[in-house]
Short mmCIF file of C-alpha atoms in Angstrom, two decimals:
data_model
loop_
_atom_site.label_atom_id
_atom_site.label_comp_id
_atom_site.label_asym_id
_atom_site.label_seq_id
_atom_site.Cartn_x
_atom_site.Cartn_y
_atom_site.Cartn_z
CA UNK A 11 0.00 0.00 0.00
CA UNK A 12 1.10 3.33 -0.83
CA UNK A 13 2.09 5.58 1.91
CA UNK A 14 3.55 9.39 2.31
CA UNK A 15 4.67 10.51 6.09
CA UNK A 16 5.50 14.24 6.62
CA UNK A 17 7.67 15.45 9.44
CA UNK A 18 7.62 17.15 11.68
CA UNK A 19 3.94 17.87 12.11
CA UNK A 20 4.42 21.30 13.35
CA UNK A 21 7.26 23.52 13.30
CA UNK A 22 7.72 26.97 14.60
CA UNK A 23 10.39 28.71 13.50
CA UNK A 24 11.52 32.40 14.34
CA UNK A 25 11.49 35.00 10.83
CA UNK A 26 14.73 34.27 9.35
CA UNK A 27 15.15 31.28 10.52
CA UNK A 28 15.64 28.72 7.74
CA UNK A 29 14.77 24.53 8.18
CA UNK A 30 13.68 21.52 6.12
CA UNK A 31 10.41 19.80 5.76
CA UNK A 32 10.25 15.96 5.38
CA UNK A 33 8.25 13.82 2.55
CA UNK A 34 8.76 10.11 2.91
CA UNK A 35 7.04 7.89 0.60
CA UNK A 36 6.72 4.26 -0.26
CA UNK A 37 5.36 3.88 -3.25
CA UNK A 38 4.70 1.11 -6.23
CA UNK A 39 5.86 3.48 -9.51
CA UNK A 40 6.21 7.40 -8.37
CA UNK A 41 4.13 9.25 -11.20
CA UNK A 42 4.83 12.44 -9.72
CA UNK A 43 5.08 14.18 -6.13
CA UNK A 44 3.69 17.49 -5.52
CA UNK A 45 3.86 20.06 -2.77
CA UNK A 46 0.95 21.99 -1.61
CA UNK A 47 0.21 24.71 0.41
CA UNK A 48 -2.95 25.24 2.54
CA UNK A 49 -4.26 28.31 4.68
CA UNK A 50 -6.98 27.71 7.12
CA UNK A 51 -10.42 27.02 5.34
CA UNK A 52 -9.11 27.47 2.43
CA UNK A 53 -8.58 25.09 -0.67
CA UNK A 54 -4.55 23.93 -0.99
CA UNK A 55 -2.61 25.90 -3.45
CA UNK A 56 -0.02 24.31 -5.74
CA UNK A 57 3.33 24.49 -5.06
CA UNK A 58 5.62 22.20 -7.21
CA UNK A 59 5.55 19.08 -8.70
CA UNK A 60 8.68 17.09 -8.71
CA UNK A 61 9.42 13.64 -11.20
CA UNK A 62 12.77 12.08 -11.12
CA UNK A 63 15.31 11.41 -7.83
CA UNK A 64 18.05 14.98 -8.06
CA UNK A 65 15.12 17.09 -9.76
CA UNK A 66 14.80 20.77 -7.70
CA UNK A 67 12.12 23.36 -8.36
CA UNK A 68 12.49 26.89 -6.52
CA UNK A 69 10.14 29.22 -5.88
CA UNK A 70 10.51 32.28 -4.06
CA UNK A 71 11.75 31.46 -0.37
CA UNK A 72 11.16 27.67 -1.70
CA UNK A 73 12.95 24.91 -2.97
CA UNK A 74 12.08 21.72 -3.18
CA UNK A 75 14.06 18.61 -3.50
CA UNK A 76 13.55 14.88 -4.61
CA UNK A 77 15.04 11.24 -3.68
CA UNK A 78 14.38 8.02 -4.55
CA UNK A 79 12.59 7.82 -0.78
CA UNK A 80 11.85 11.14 0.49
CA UNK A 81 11.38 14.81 -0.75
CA UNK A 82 12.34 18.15 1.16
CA UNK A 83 10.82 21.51 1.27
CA UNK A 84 13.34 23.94 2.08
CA UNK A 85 12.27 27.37 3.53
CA UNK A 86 15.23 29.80 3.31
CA UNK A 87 14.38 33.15 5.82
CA UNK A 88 10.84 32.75 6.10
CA UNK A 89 8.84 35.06 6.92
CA UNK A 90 5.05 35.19 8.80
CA UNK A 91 3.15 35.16 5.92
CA UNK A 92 4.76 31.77 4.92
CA UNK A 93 3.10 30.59 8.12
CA UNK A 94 0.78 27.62 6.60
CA UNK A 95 0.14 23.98 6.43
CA UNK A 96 2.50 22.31 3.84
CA UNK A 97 1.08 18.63 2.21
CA UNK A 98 3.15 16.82 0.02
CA UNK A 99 1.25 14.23 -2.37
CA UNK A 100 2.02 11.52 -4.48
CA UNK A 101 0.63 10.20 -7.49
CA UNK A 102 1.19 6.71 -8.32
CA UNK A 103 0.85 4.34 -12.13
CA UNK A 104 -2.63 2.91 -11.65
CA UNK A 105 -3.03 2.35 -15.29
CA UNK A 106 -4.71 5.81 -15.37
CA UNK A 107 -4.22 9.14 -17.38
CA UNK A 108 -5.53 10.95 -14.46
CA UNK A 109 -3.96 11.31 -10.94
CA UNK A 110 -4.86 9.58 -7.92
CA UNK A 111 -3.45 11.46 -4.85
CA UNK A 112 -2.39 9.97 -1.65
CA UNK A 113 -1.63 13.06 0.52
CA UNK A 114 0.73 12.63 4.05
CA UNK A 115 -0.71 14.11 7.19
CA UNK A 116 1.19 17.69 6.32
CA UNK A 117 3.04 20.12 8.69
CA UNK A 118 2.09 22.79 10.03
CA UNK A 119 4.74 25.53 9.86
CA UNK A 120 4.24 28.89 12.11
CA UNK A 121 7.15 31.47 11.76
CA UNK A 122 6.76 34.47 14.31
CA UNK A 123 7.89 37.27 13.87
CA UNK B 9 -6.98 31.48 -15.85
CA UNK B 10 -5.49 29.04 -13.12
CA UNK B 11 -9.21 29.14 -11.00
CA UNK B 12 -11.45 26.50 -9.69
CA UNK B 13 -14.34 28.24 -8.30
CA UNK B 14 -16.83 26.60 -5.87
CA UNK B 15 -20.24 28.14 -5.05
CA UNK B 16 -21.71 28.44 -2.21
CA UNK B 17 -18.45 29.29 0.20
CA UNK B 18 -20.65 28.42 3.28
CA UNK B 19 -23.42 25.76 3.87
CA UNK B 20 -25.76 24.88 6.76
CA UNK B 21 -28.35 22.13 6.11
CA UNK B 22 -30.23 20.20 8.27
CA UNK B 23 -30.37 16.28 7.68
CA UNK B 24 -33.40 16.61 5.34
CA UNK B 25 -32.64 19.19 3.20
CA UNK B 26 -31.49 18.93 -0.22
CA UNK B 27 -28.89 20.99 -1.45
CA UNK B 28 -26.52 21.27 -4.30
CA UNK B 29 -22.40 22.52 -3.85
CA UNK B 30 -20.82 23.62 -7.56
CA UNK B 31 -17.24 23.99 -9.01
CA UNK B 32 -16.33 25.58 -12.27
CA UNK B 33 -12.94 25.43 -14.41
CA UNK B 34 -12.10 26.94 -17.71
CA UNK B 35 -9.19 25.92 -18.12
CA UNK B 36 -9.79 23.37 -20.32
CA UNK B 37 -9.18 20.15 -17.87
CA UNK B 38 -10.77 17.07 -18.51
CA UNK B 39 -10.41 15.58 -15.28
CA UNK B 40 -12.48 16.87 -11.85
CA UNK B 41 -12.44 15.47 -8.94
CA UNK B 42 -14.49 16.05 -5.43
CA UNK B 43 -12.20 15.56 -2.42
CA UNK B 44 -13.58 15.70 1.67
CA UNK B 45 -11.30 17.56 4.19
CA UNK B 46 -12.19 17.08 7.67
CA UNK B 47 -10.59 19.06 9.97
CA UNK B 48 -6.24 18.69 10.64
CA UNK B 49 -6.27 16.08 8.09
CA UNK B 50 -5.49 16.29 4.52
CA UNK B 51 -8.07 16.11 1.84
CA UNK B 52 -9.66 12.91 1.22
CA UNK B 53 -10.79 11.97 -2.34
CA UNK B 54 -14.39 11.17 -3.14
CA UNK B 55 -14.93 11.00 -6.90
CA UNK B 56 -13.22 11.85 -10.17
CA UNK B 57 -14.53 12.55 -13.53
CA UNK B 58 -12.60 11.57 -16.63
CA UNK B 59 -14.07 13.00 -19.78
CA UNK B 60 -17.14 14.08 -18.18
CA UNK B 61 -17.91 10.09 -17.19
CA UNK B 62 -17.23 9.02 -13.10
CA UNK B 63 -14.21 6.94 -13.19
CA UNK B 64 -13.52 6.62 -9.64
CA UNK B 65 -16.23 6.43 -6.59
CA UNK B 66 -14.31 6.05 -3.46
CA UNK B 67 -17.00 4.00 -1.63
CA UNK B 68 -18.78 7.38 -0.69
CA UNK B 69 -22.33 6.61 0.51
CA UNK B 70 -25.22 7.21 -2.05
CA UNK B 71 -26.17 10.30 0.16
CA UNK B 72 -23.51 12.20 -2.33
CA UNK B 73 -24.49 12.22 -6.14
CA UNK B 74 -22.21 13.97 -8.51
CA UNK B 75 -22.88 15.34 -11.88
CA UNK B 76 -20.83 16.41 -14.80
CA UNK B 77 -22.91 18.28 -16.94
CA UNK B 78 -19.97 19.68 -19.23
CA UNK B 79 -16.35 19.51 -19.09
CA UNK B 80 -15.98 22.98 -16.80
CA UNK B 81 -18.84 22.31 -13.85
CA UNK B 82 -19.21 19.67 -11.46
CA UNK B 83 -21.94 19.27 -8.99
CA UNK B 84 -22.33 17.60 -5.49
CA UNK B 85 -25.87 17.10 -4.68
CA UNK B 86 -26.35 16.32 -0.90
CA UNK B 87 -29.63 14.26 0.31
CA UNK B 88 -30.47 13.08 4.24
CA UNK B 89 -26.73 14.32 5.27
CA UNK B 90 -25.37 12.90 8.75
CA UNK B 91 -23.92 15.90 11.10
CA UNK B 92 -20.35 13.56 10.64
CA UNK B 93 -20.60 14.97 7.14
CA UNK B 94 -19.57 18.57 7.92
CA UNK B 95 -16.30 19.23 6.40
CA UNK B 96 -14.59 21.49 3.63
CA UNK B 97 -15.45 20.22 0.41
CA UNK B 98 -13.10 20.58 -1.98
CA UNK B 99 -13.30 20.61 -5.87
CA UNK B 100 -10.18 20.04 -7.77
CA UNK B 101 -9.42 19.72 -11.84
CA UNK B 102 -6.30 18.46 -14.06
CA UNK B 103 -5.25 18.18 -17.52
CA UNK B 104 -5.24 14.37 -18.61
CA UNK B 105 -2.11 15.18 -20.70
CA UNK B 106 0.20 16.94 -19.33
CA UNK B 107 2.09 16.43 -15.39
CA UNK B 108 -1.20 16.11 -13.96
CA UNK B 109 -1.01 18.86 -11.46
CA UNK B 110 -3.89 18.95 -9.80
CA UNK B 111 -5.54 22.48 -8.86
CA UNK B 112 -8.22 23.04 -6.20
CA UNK B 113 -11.16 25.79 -5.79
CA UNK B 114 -11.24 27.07 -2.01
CA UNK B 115 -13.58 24.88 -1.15
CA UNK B 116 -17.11 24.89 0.63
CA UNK B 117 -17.65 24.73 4.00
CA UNK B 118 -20.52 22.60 5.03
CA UNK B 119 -22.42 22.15 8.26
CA UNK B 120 -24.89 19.53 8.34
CA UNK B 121 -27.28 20.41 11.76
#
């Protein structure tokens, strides 16, 4: 069975103050791992998707990274407003064109000023 | 255009009402897809619509109907609702041909009395 575990599941940081989120997946045939973001109440907002172990994508105060097991968000100086939840999903071959998610637990990150 | 809209933002229903939640797209994906977020946990998927036809039903009770009317709306229709039902609904499209990147309308929060 497919699985995706995020760590930690909250972080609180101080502005500035850079860190790592954690993505760890097992998975039969990665199609494709994304990285969401998601305010309270509100629907998650697409981050980056990420294909093949050593790809990056940057955005912003965001980078993401990608392994053959896991997949890092890296905030560099965050700053309040970055203050979020953060889900990472993964979309596995299922014989289908579209994509079936399976979504970790997310983290909640809090940076204060 | 990069927005999923969902109509109405709010929703309070008592368990014998009848009501209706809607998502639009325009940008021209043919998959849709309904997901369930209770809340602190990540979204939960319900159904998916490939080419306007219900591919996937993830064992959600008959109490939830969609529709597909065209390839840019999407409807819930909600019958005889249980209070455990309240959640933040969430509507989400992607192109069948491309990375799949899935992007979601802000959702609809419902309250079921």
């Amino acid at each position: 069975e497919d699985q995706v575990t995020q760590s930690p599941e909250a972080l609180r940081l101080q502005e500035g103050e850079s860190s790592s989120l954690n993505c760890s997946y097992t998975v039969s045939g990665l199609r494709g791992l994304f990285w969401y973001r998601q305010d309270p109440g509100k629907g998650p907002e697409f981050l980056f998707t990420l294909y093949s172990a050593g790809e990056e994508k940057e955005k912003e105060r965001l980078k993401a990274t990608l392994t053959k097991k896991e997949s890092f968000l890296h905030i560099t100086a965050p700053k309040p407003e970055d203050s979020a939840t953060y889900l990472c999903a993964v979309r596995t071959a299922g014989g289908t064109s579209y994509g079936k998610l399976t979504f970790g637990q997310g983290t909640i990150l809090t940076v204060h000023p | 255009d990069t927005e999923v809209t969902q109509t109405p933002k709010h929703l309070v229903m008592g368990m014998t009402n009848k009501k209706s939640l809607k998502c639009e797209q325009h940008m021209g994906h043919r998959a849709m897809y309904w997901y369930k977020q209770k809340a602190k946990k990540p979204p939960e998927l319900m159904f998916v619509y490939s080419y306007e036809k219900l591919s996937i039903n993830e064992s959600v009770p008959s109490r939830f109907s969609p529709e597909c009317p065209n390839s840019s709306l999407l409807n819930l229709h909600l019958h005889a609702l249980q209070p455990e039902d309240s959640a933040l609904y969430l509507c989400a499209s992607s192109s069948l041909v491309s990375h799949n990147e899935q992007f979601f309308g802000p959702g609809t929060r419902l309250t079921v009395l």
